[in-house]
Amino acid sequence: MTDTLTPVLSAHWDDERAWKLSRYEATGGYRAARTALGMDQDDIISLVKDANLRGRGGAGFPTGMKWSFVPQDNPNPKYLVVNADEAEPGTCKDIPLMMASPHTLVEGIIISAFAIRSHTAFIYCRGEVLHVHRRLQQAVREAYAAGYLGKNIFGMGYDLDVIVHAGAGAYICGEETALLDSLEGRRGQPRLRPPFPAVAGLYASPTVVNNVESIASVPSIVANGKDWFTSMGTEKSSGFTLYSVSGHVKNPGQYEAPMGITMRELIELSGGMREGHELKFFTPGGSSTPILTADHLDVPLDYEGVAQAGSMLGTKALQVFDDTVSAVRTALRYVEFYKHESCGKCTPCREGTWWLVLLLMEFEQGVAKEGDVEKLLDIADNIGGRSFCALADGAVSVVTSFIRHFRSEFEQGYHTPAWELFPYEKSALFSAEGDN
Amino acid sequence: MTIDAKSSTELDRQVDLVTLTIDGTQVSVPKGTLIIRAAEMVGTNIPRFCDHPLLDPVGACRQCLVDIPDAGNGRGFPKPQPSCTMPVAEGMVVKTQVTSEMADKAQKGQLEFLLINHPLDCPICDKGGECPLQNQSLSHGTAETRYGLPKRTYPKPINVSAQILLDRERCILCARCTRFSEQISGDPFIELVERGALQQVGIYEAEPYDSYFSGNVVQICPVGALTSAAYRFQARPFDLVSTTTTCEHCAAGCELRTDHRHHQVKRRLAGENPEVNEEWNCDKGRFGFMSARADRLRHPLVREDGVLRPASWPEAIDAAVEGLQRAGRSVAVQTGGRLTVENAYGYSRFARAVLGTNNVDFRSRPQSAEEAAFLGAHVAGRDVASSVTYTDLENAEHVVLVAFEPEDETPIVFLRLRKAARDKGLKVSTIAPFISRGSKKMQATLVPAAPGEEAAALEGLELDAGTIILVGERAATLPGVLSAVAAKAEASGARFAWMPRRAGDVGALDAGCLPGLLPGGRPVSDAAARVDVATAWGVDSLPSDTGLTADEQFAALASGRLKALVVSGVEVGDLSDPAAARAGLEAADFVVSIEQRPSEITERANVVFPAALIEEQAGHFRNWESRSLDVGLVTAAPASTMTDLRILAALADALGSDLGFRTPGAAWASFSELLDWDGAKVAAPSVAAEGRADGVLLSSWRELLDDSRGNDNEVALRQTARDIVARVSPATADRLGLNGAVRVSVDGRAQELPVAITPDMVDDVVWVPMNPGSGDRLSVDPGTAVTVSAVTGGEGEEA
């Protein structure tokens, strides 16, 4: 069973004080960075391109290609911004990574910033996770003290400053342009594109925004080569990645595996479903991705496989729900999140998520009216693809995918409260009595 | 032939056209045009809220979604796209709500979203009847709501300033107001706060929305969320009658739309004149129209036994004629800044052809002989083609401000300079003792100069043909500055413009309301010019003597050399030396006052004629560009008043003479005939600068909003004036021990006010605002040495 897993990023997470520079170096840390600083920058970009490392933040855009969009003839400084604003319901991979092995990220930043000719990098860390923020700061401080950041890194003539920045609690700041506005000290709201960040991002200068896991994967590619990387995963989705399994399984957690593993394998790895219960549905990549059901247990969890199944790989956050769970209640909780996190800039997201929540509450209470399912779908249709950024599309995915798979449960909302159909205490994982 | 070739290549160079198809119709538009505006070219109005042609696109409301099956590259967008943020592309195919079901449904969906939390209070909403949300709901929305759930509510309304009120329930969060305040006026004191459905326009704690341009946000608000204290609940839009006119408050020349009901002006909106004010105006121009509401003069007054009493028009005219005949040619005429060109022209002709005197002056403010010569040589008789224009300012490379604060003194010039600085990288330099708030907003560079040092500072600048120098009317009291401006321009190839403060000044100048100038900039001293005008006016000859300026007139009245004065629109407090003016008025044998409201002068007059208000007459103003702008007749004057022109015509008749016209139309026709003059102009002045005086020097200008009488009865407007402070440099404050309140005094007059220690200010200068109505005004010209001392203890509180 352990053969399925390919721990690279998570290889040393359970080592004693794995987050210290000394421990990291003892396991080969910062060797790749030294190698990279001796390379031609374009060769690093080509390496990452050839390895086909795709963005681990959800969209799966090839990282190396993103780097190559940075116009090197632009006289402004170039910036690398690491998106560590992990806040999607279900998604929990970057935070443990930064907690357990922050130097993997720092090393990745050195290589990536060098490749795009940047001398200033920012880590935009979700503000609520103060312990992670502190750990990052400590790691950066250690790296400066060791001469791995700052002037003349490793004595190899390259200068790089890394700034750890705490967000102030807005999910929208995970959207890259909102993140940049927030980093500049403004309200976090998405920007009009074009211009794209690669051309005019932070302080109107060329900027690459990458996810934590993407950047953290770079040192291993430099160390082991593209063939090693592409030997894992599937044809179009190479490499290993962190799958975060949570919910009604026996051993929830991070499972680092090659791209293309299936939900069936992951449930087995995590000890199977709760005793006496069946899988009802799961999210393949966090709450924004349309749910899948037991019919999709054998879908390869890579970008193409999940897309073919009508969803998105997203952040590979697999929230697993068993047969005790009300689809209506889950949809409402998810949409409440989007309503709460809507930045308010555009009409469909601001007003649409407000309306969806009020309507879904009626479904939950069993007081929805005949035809309200169609109304929900129509409202969702007026939101989806009409909003300024993709945040509202997440709310729309919830509504449309839950209705697609569990329409009858919604129709029962015309007369019966969800808690009568699915007593809520039955799906609780942690109850006072421990009788789950 | 050559001309055609030239213009066509110029056209090609300037306009790169892009051809696209909108709803099946091919249209070519300039490259960079947004789809929403290209659609207007084929006659399709795409509904919109956040879009505004003068603001940066934001794409927030999503109302203007259209279907783009081909973006010009053969590929289309699967989802509808906002037409307000996307520029056209060659070969693009756009389907609006007219031809695309997807676009139509997307638009209806957004309107439904906007309405779910919008109160249905249209019948009691100020915007009802002229509301884009209401209109577009009717034209593009669905008839019935599917919502039926509780709406979001807020306490309402809340003040964001004394003038501007915000109803957050009505707000659709289009960000027009916040973008205006940030992008156009540069006063970002309102901003969107909170998030999601609770997002709202807000201010920072107790800091109000502090802007001279705040009324514009009410006008561009597409719903009734922003209202003004001045107009709130005053009228229904459909009961109002609108007239296009021109603002009378300064020389900017803003087009206005004045709305009246029941013969009373209810509100004024910024009109659309792309070459002048674009679509904006300032709060003084928008809200300042009630000054005569409480106390206007409604009938003539005649002094009898030392007391003014109401009189009939014939009686008052007889009394005036008798007094004027007694004075003979020992008579003078003064006209203030409020007059239309036609009225000013009437006074000019009345003085010279009826009374037979050259004693006529429009400058009811500090003045100088250097200024009169400068105006005669460089300003009078110009037209808009030969003048510097707003467009020139926008396209200039460098603008130098001399004794001129655009934000306070000509606010729309400020907006245009700020626009050019923001969009085109215009460099602005200001020769001043410190960087004002307005200068900061234009990113201006300070060329530090104490009063008196302006000419030297200007001389030190490297200017070229891409430079425009704007010199304020305040330069009149700074010897050598006006001469230096003309000389510097001559030497460097730069252009320059004179910036008067008042709407009537350029018109009065061109109408011949300066002692030495006949209409059209003709020198009185030029015999041919006198013959020219005399012929046009049908009189035998015109007086050739050197007339008296306003200041000289008061002195001559005091000495008995002059007997009578005909005066209109002059405030004694505005004059350089009010005490001398009062002495002159006191000594005068006979004063005829033609006025709208009681003033110090009507109180002293022997005969008072009630004049029509600006909204009660047609005519023209000539703004600082020498551009003629229409003044529209908004509402008829009460039968008991007359226009200045009509009063003068009646007086001329009764004097056995003839003014030659009695309607604005006839006066304008006569004036227009005299505008062309290709003879010699008045010789340009060449006055040497004196440099700065010793001591702590006074620097001062009028802030836009102060206690001037033109703002009377405007409670909220007055409250939005800036705090009155005295400014000194840190070193001067240190040297004089200034902190807290200070006393600025000269010649026994004193003003006490809080001190604002201003970094980077020139040392040994104190700046105080010039507030004409205030009783403790210093009444000395800027550049004068004053005494500045700290106010201690109780004295400060008294002030």
mmCIF file with all atom_site columns, N, CA and C in Angstrom, chain B residues 293-338:
data_model
loop_
_atom_site.group_PDB
_atom_site.id
_atom_site.type_symbol
_atom_site.label_atom_id
_atom_site.label_alt_id
_atom_site.label_comp_id
_atom_site.label_asym_id
_atom_site.label_entity_id
_atom_site.label_seq_id
_atom_site.pdbx_PDB_ins_code
_atom_site.Cartn_x
_atom_site.Cartn_y
_atom_site.Cartn_z
_atom_site.occupancy
_atom_site.B_iso_or_equiv
_atom_site.pdbx_formal_charge
_atom_site.auth_seq_id
_atom_site.auth_comp_id
_atom_site.auth_asym_id
_atom_site.auth_atom_id
_atom_site.pdbx_PDB_model_num
ATOM 1   N N  . ARG B 1 293 ? -32.305 85.075  -2.043  1.00 0.00 ? 293 ARG B N  1
ATOM 2   C CA . ARG B 1 293 ? -33.615 84.523  -1.670  1.00 0.00 ? 293 ARG B CA 1
ATOM 3   C C  . ARG B 1 293 ? -34.296 85.340  -0.571  1.00 0.00 ? 293 ARG B C  1
ATOM 4   N N  . ALA B 1 294 ? -33.487 85.819  0.375   1.00 0.00 ? 294 ALA B N  1
ATOM 5   C CA . ALA B 1 294 ? -34.120 86.403  1.565   1.00 0.00 ? 294 ALA B CA 1
ATOM 6   C C  . ALA B 1 294 ? -34.311 87.914  1.464   1.00 0.00 ? 294 ALA B C  1
ATOM 7   N N  . ASP B 1 295 ? -33.416 88.589  0.738   1.00 0.00 ? 295 ASP B N  1
ATOM 8   C CA . ASP B 1 295 ? -33.415 90.043  0.914   1.00 0.00 ? 295 ASP B CA 1
ATOM 9   C C  . ASP B 1 295 ? -33.303 90.795  -0.403  1.00 0.00 ? 295 ASP B C  1
ATOM 10  N N  . ARG B 1 296 ? -33.766 90.213  -1.499  1.00 0.00 ? 296 ARG B N  1
ATOM 11  C CA . ARG B 1 296 ? -33.520 90.925  -2.746  1.00 0.00 ? 296 ARG B CA 1
ATOM 12  C C  . ARG B 1 296 ? -34.324 92.219  -2.822  1.00 0.00 ? 296 ARG B C  1
ATOM 13  N N  . LEU B 1 297 ? -33.778 93.139  -3.555  1.00 0.00 ? 297 LEU B N  1
ATOM 14  C CA . LEU B 1 297 ? -34.470 94.412  -3.768  1.00 0.00 ? 297 LEU B CA 1
ATOM 15  C C  . LEU B 1 297 ? -35.573 94.195  -4.793  1.00 0.00 ? 297 LEU B C  1
ATOM 16  N N  . ARG B 1 298 ? -36.776 94.642  -4.457  1.00 0.00 ? 298 ARG B N  1
ATOM 17  C CA . ARG B 1 298 ? -37.917 94.359  -5.343  1.00 0.00 ? 298 ARG B CA 1
ATOM 18  C C  . ARG B 1 298 ? -38.506 95.626  -5.963  1.00 0.00 ? 298 ARG B C  1
ATOM 19  N N  . HIS B 1 299 ? -38.054 96.766  -5.508  1.00 0.00 ? 299 HIS B N  1
ATOM 20  C CA . HIS B 1 299 ? -38.563 97.998  -6.109  1.00 0.00 ? 299 HIS B CA 1
ATOM 21  C C  . HIS B 1 299 ? -37.532 99.099  -5.924  1.00 0.00 ? 299 HIS B C  1
ATOM 22  N N  . PRO B 1 300 ? -37.634 100.151 -6.716  1.00 0.00 ? 300 PRO B N  1
ATOM 23  C CA . PRO B 1 300 ? -36.650 101.228 -6.585  1.00 0.00 ? 300 PRO B CA 1
ATOM 24  C C  . PRO B 1 300 ? -36.764 101.917 -5.227  1.00 0.00 ? 300 PRO B C  1
ATOM 25  N N  . LEU B 1 301 ? -35.623 102.514 -4.811  1.00 0.00 ? 301 LEU B N  1
ATOM 26  C CA . LEU B 1 301 ? -35.586 103.263 -3.554  1.00 0.00 ? 301 LEU B CA 1
ATOM 27  C C  . LEU B 1 301 ? -35.037 104.660 -3.852  1.00 0.00 ? 301 LEU B C  1
ATOM 28  N N  . VAL B 1 302 ? -35.593 105.627 -3.158  1.00 0.00 ? 302 VAL B N  1
ATOM 29  C CA . VAL B 1 302 ? -35.121 107.007 -3.312  1.00 0.00 ? 302 VAL B CA 1
ATOM 30  C C  . VAL B 1 302 ? -34.873 107.572 -1.917  1.00 0.00 ? 302 VAL B C  1
ATOM 31  N N  . ARG B 1 303 ? -33.753 108.282 -1.789  1.00 0.00 ? 303 ARG B N  1
ATOM 32  C CA . ARG B 1 303 ? -33.431 108.842 -0.473  1.00 0.00 ? 303 ARG B CA 1
ATOM 33  C C  . ARG B 1 303 ? -34.203 110.150 -0.263  1.00 0.00 ? 303 ARG B C  1
ATOM 34  N N  . GLU B 1 304 ? -34.918 110.215 0.851   1.00 0.00 ? 304 GLU B N  1
ATOM 35  C CA . GLU B 1 304 ? -35.670 111.430 1.171   1.00 0.00 ? 304 GLU B CA 1
ATOM 36  C C  . GLU B 1 304 ? -35.470 111.730 2.648   1.00 0.00 ? 304 GLU B C  1
ATOM 37  N N  . ASP B 1 305 ? -35.048 112.912 2.928   1.00 0.00 ? 305 ASP B N  1
ATOM 38  C CA . ASP B 1 305 ? -34.732 113.300 4.306   1.00 0.00 ? 305 ASP B CA 1
ATOM 39  C C  . ASP B 1 305 ? -33.742 112.317 4.934   1.00 0.00 ? 305 ASP B C  1
ATOM 40  N N  . GLY B 1 306 ? -32.790 111.906 4.131   1.00 0.00 ? 306 GLY B N  1
ATOM 41  C CA . GLY B 1 306 ? -31.742 111.027 4.653   1.00 0.00 ? 306 GLY B CA 1
ATOM 42  C C  . GLY B 1 306 ? -32.129 109.570 4.743   1.00 0.00 ? 306 GLY B C  1
ATOM 43  N N  . VAL B 1 307 ? -33.359 109.231 4.356   1.00 0.00 ? 307 VAL B N  1
ATOM 44  C CA . VAL B 1 307 ? -33.799 107.841 4.499   1.00 0.00 ? 307 VAL B CA 1
ATOM 45  C C  . VAL B 1 307 ? -34.235 107.311 3.139   1.00 0.00 ? 307 VAL B C  1
ATOM 46  N N  . LEU B 1 308 ? -33.830 106.035 2.857   1.00 0.00 ? 308 LEU B N  1
ATOM 47  C CA . LEU B 1 308 ? -34.283 105.420 1.615   1.00 0.00 ? 308 LEU B CA 1
ATOM 48  C C  . LEU B 1 308 ? -35.721 104.968 1.781   1.00 0.00 ? 308 LEU B C  1
ATOM 49  N N  . ARG B 1 309 ? -36.559 105.354 0.772   1.00 0.00 ? 309 ARG B N  1
ATOM 50  C CA . ARG B 1 309 ? -37.945 104.892 0.823   1.00 0.00 ? 309 ARG B CA 1
ATOM 51  C C  . ARG B 1 309 ? -38.321 104.332 -0.545  1.00 0.00 ? 309 ARG B C  1
ATOM 52  N N  . PRO B 1 310 ? -39.263 103.398 -0.576  1.00 0.00 ? 310 PRO B N  1
ATOM 53  C CA . PRO B 1 310 ? -39.695 102.845 -1.855  1.00 0.00 ? 310 PRO B CA 1
ATOM 54  C C  . PRO B 1 310 ? -40.226 103.942 -2.761  1.00 0.00 ? 310 PRO B C  1
ATOM 55  N N  . ALA B 1 311 ? -39.968 103.727 -4.036  1.00 0.00 ? 311 ALA B N  1
ATOM 56  C CA . ALA B 1 311 ? -40.439 104.716 -5.007  1.00 0.00 ? 311 ALA B CA 1
ATOM 57  C C  . ALA B 1 311 ? -40.882 103.990 -6.264  1.00 0.00 ? 311 ALA B C  1
ATOM 58  N N  . SER B 1 312 ? -41.655 104.678 -7.066  1.00 0.00 ? 312 SER B N  1
ATOM 59  C CA . SER B 1 312 ? -42.037 104.100 -8.349  1.00 0.00 ? 312 SER B CA 1
ATOM 60  C C  . SER B 1 312 ? -40.858 104.236 -9.308  1.00 0.00 ? 312 SER B C  1
ATOM 61  N N  . TRP B 1 313 ? -40.887 103.470 -10.399 1.00 0.00 ? 313 TRP B N  1
ATOM 62  C CA . TRP B 1 313 ? -39.810 103.576 -11.376 1.00 0.00 ? 313 TRP B CA 1
ATOM 63  C C  . TRP B 1 313 ? -39.708 104.988 -11.959 1.00 0.00 ? 313 TRP B C  1
ATOM 64  N N  . PRO B 1 314 ? -40.806 105.621 -12.383 1.00 0.00 ? 314 PRO B N  1
ATOM 65  C CA . PRO B 1 314 ? -40.660 106.979 -12.948 1.00 0.00 ? 314 PRO B CA 1
ATOM 66  C C  . PRO B 1 314 ? -40.062 107.953 -11.940 1.00 0.00 ? 314 PRO B C  1
ATOM 67  N N  . GLU B 1 315 ? -40.483 107.837 -10.693 1.00 0.00 ? 315 GLU B N  1
ATOM 68  C CA . GLU B 1 315 ? -39.965 108.759 -9.682  1.00 0.00 ? 315 GLU B CA 1
ATOM 69  C C  . GLU B 1 315 ? -38.466 108.546 -9.485  1.00 0.00 ? 315 GLU B C  1
ATOM 70  N N  . ALA B 1 316 ? -38.078 107.278 -9.419  1.00 0.00 ? 316 ALA B N  1
ATOM 71  C CA . ALA B 1 316 ? -36.666 106.971 -9.187  1.00 0.00 ? 316 ALA B CA 1
ATOM 72  C C  . ALA B 1 316 ? -35.825 107.417 -10.381 1.00 0.00 ? 316 ALA B C  1
ATOM 73  N N  . ILE B 1 317 ? -36.341 107.204 -11.568 1.00 0.00 ? 317 ILE B N  1
ATOM 74  C CA . ILE B 1 317 ? -35.577 107.626 -12.759 1.00 0.00 ? 317 ILE B CA 1
ATOM 75  C C  . ILE B 1 317 ? -35.440 109.140 -12.780 1.00 0.00 ? 317 ILE B C  1
ATOM 76  N N  . ASP B 1 318 ? -36.509 109.827 -12.467 1.00 0.00 ? 318 ASP B N  1
ATOM 77  C CA . ASP B 1 318 ? -36.427 111.295 -12.417 1.00 0.00 ? 318 ASP B CA 1
ATOM 78  C C  . ASP B 1 318 ? -35.389 111.743 -11.397 1.00 0.00 ? 318 ASP B C  1
ATOM 79  N N  . ALA B 1 319 ? -35.412 111.083 -10.235 1.00 0.00 ? 319 ALA B N  1
ATOM 80  C CA . ALA B 1 319 ? -34.462 111.475 -9.187  1.00 0.00 ? 319 ALA B CA 1
ATOM 81  C C  . ALA B 1 319 ? -33.032 111.224 -9.647  1.00 0.00 ? 319 ALA B C  1
ATOM 82  N N  . ALA B 1 320 ? -32.820 110.097 -10.292 1.00 0.00 ? 320 ALA B N  1
ATOM 83  C CA . ALA B 1 320 ? -31.471 109.762 -10.754 1.00 0.00 ? 320 ALA B CA 1
ATOM 84  C C  . ALA B 1 320 ? -31.022 110.759 -11.826 1.00 0.00 ? 320 ALA B C  1
ATOM 85  N N  . VAL B 1 321 ? -31.908 111.077 -12.746 1.00 0.00 ? 321 VAL B N  1
ATOM 86  C CA . VAL B 1 321 ? -31.559 112.002 -13.827 1.00 0.00 ? 321 VAL B CA 1
ATOM 87  C C  . VAL B 1 321 ? -31.201 113.362 -13.252 1.00 0.00 ? 321 VAL B C  1
ATOM 88  N N  . GLU B 1 322 ? -31.971 113.762 -12.290 1.00 0.00 ? 322 GLU B N  1
ATOM 89  C CA . GLU B 1 322 ? -31.705 115.074 -11.693 1.00 0.00 ? 322 GLU B CA 1
ATOM 90  C C  . GLU B 1 322 ? -30.310 115.108 -11.062 1.00 0.00 ? 322 GLU B C  1
ATOM 91  N N  . GLY B 1 323 ? -29.999 114.066 -10.306 1.00 0.00 ? 323 GLY B N  1
ATOM 92  C CA . GLY B 1 323 ? -28.686 114.011 -9.655  1.00 0.00 ? 323 GLY B CA 1
ATOM 93  C C  . GLY B 1 323 ? -27.557 113.930 -10.667 1.00 0.00 ? 323 GLY B C  1
ATOM 94  N N  . LEU B 1 324 ? -27.745 113.142 -11.700 1.00 0.00 ? 324 LEU B N  1
ATOM 95  C CA . LEU B 1 324 ? -26.679 112.973 -12.692 1.00 0.00 ? 324 LEU B CA 1
ATOM 96  C C  . LEU B 1 324 ? -26.492 114.243 -13.494 1.00 0.00 ? 324 LEU B C  1
ATOM 97  N N  . GLN B 1 325 ? -27.591 114.928 -13.793 1.00 0.00 ? 325 GLN B N  1
ATOM 98  C CA . GLN B 1 325 ? -27.467 116.180 -14.558 1.00 0.00 ? 325 GLN B CA 1
ATOM 99  C C  . GLN B 1 325 ? -26.744 117.241 -13.735 1.00 0.00 ? 325 GLN B C  1
ATOM 100 N N  . ARG B 1 326 ? -27.010 117.191 -12.434 1.00 0.00 ? 326 ARG B N  1
ATOM 101 C CA . ARG B 1 326 ? -26.352 118.152 -11.556 1.00 0.00 ? 326 ARG B CA 1
ATOM 102 C C  . ARG B 1 326 ? -24.839 117.925 -11.568 1.00 0.00 ? 326 ARG B C  1
ATOM 103 N N  . ALA B 1 327 ? -24.464 116.667 -11.643 1.00 0.00 ? 327 ALA B N  1
ATOM 104 C CA . ALA B 1 327 ? -23.028 116.351 -11.615 1.00 0.00 ? 327 ALA B CA 1
ATOM 105 C C  . ALA B 1 327 ? -22.347 116.653 -12.945 1.00 0.00 ? 327 ALA B C  1
ATOM 106 N N  . GLY B 1 328 ? -23.136 116.668 -14.017 1.00 0.00 ? 328 GLY B N  1
ATOM 107 C CA . GLY B 1 328 ? -22.540 116.929 -15.325 1.00 0.00 ? 328 GLY B CA 1
ATOM 108 C C  . GLY B 1 328 ? -21.523 115.856 -15.674 1.00 0.00 ? 328 GLY B C  1
ATOM 109 N N  . ARG B 1 329 ? -20.317 116.292 -16.075 1.00 0.00 ? 329 ARG B N  1
ATOM 110 C CA . ARG B 1 329 ? -19.304 115.307 -16.440 1.00 0.00 ? 329 ARG B CA 1
ATOM 111 C C  . ARG B 1 329 ? -18.461 114.859 -15.253 1.00 0.00 ? 329 ARG B C  1
ATOM 112 N N  . SER B 1 330 ? -18.754 115.394 -14.074 1.00 0.00 ? 330 SER B N  1
ATOM 113 C CA . SER B 1 330 ? -18.029 114.950 -12.879 1.00 0.00 ? 330 SER B CA 1
ATOM 114 C C  . SER B 1 330 ? -18.682 113.672 -12.352 1.00 0.00 ? 330 SER B C  1
ATOM 115 N N  . VAL B 1 331 ? -18.667 112.689 -13.176 1.00 0.00 ? 331 VAL B N  1
ATOM 116 C CA . VAL B 1 331 ? -19.398 111.473 -12.847 1.00 0.00 ? 331 VAL B CA 1
ATOM 117 C C  . VAL B 1 331 ? -18.506 110.276 -13.199 1.00 0.00 ? 331 VAL B C  1
ATOM 118 N N  . ALA B 1 332 ? -18.749 109.179 -12.501 1.00 0.00 ? 332 ALA B N  1
ATOM 119 C CA . ALA B 1 332 ? -17.963 107.967 -12.775 1.00 0.00 ? 332 ALA B CA 1
ATOM 120 C C  . ALA B 1 332 ? -18.871 106.752 -12.705 1.00 0.00 ? 332 ALA B C  1
ATOM 121 N N  . VAL B 1 333 ? -18.385 105.655 -13.308 1.00 0.00 ? 333 VAL B N  1
ATOM 122 C CA . VAL B 1 333 ? -19.172 104.430 -13.369 1.00 0.00 ? 333 VAL B CA 1
ATOM 123 C C  . VAL B 1 333 ? -18.293 103.264 -12.901 1.00 0.00 ? 333 VAL B C  1
ATOM 124 N N  . GLN B 1 334 ? -18.866 102.463 -12.017 1.00 0.00 ? 334 GLN B N  1
ATOM 125 C CA . GLN B 1 334 ? -18.136 101.255 -11.591 1.00 0.00 ? 334 GLN B CA 1
ATOM 126 C C  . GLN B 1 334 ? -19.029 100.040 -11.774 1.00 0.00 ? 334 GLN B C  1
ATOM 127 N N  . THR B 1 335 ? -18.448 98.997  -12.340 1.00 0.00 ? 335 THR B N  1
ATOM 128 C CA . THR B 1 335 ? -19.211 97.777  -12.558 1.00 0.00 ? 335 THR B CA 1
ATOM 129 C C  . THR B 1 335 ? -18.470 96.629  -11.915 1.00 0.00 ? 335 THR B C  1
ATOM 130 N N  . GLY B 1 336 ? -19.178 95.791  -11.215 1.00 0.00 ? 336 GLY B N  1
ATOM 131 C CA . GLY B 1 336 ? -18.529 94.664  -10.540 1.00 0.00 ? 336 GLY B CA 1
ATOM 132 C C  . GLY B 1 336 ? -18.399 93.484  -11.460 1.00 0.00 ? 336 GLY B C  1
ATOM 133 N N  . GLY B 1 337 ? -18.112 92.354  -10.865 1.00 0.00 ? 337 GLY B N  1
ATOM 134 C CA . GLY B 1 337 ? -17.791 91.187  -11.658 1.00 0.00 ? 337 GLY B CA 1
ATOM 135 C C  . GLY B 1 337 ? -18.966 90.325  -12.057 1.00 0.00 ? 337 GLY B C  1
ATOM 136 N N  . ARG B 1 338 ? -20.196 90.686  -11.624 1.00 0.00 ? 338 ARG B N  1
ATOM 137 C CA . ARG B 1 338 ? -21.297 89.777  -11.866 1.00 0.00 ? 338 ARG B CA 1
ATOM 138 C C  . ARG B 1 338 ? -21.996 89.995  -13.200 1.00 0.00 ? 338 ARG B C  1
#
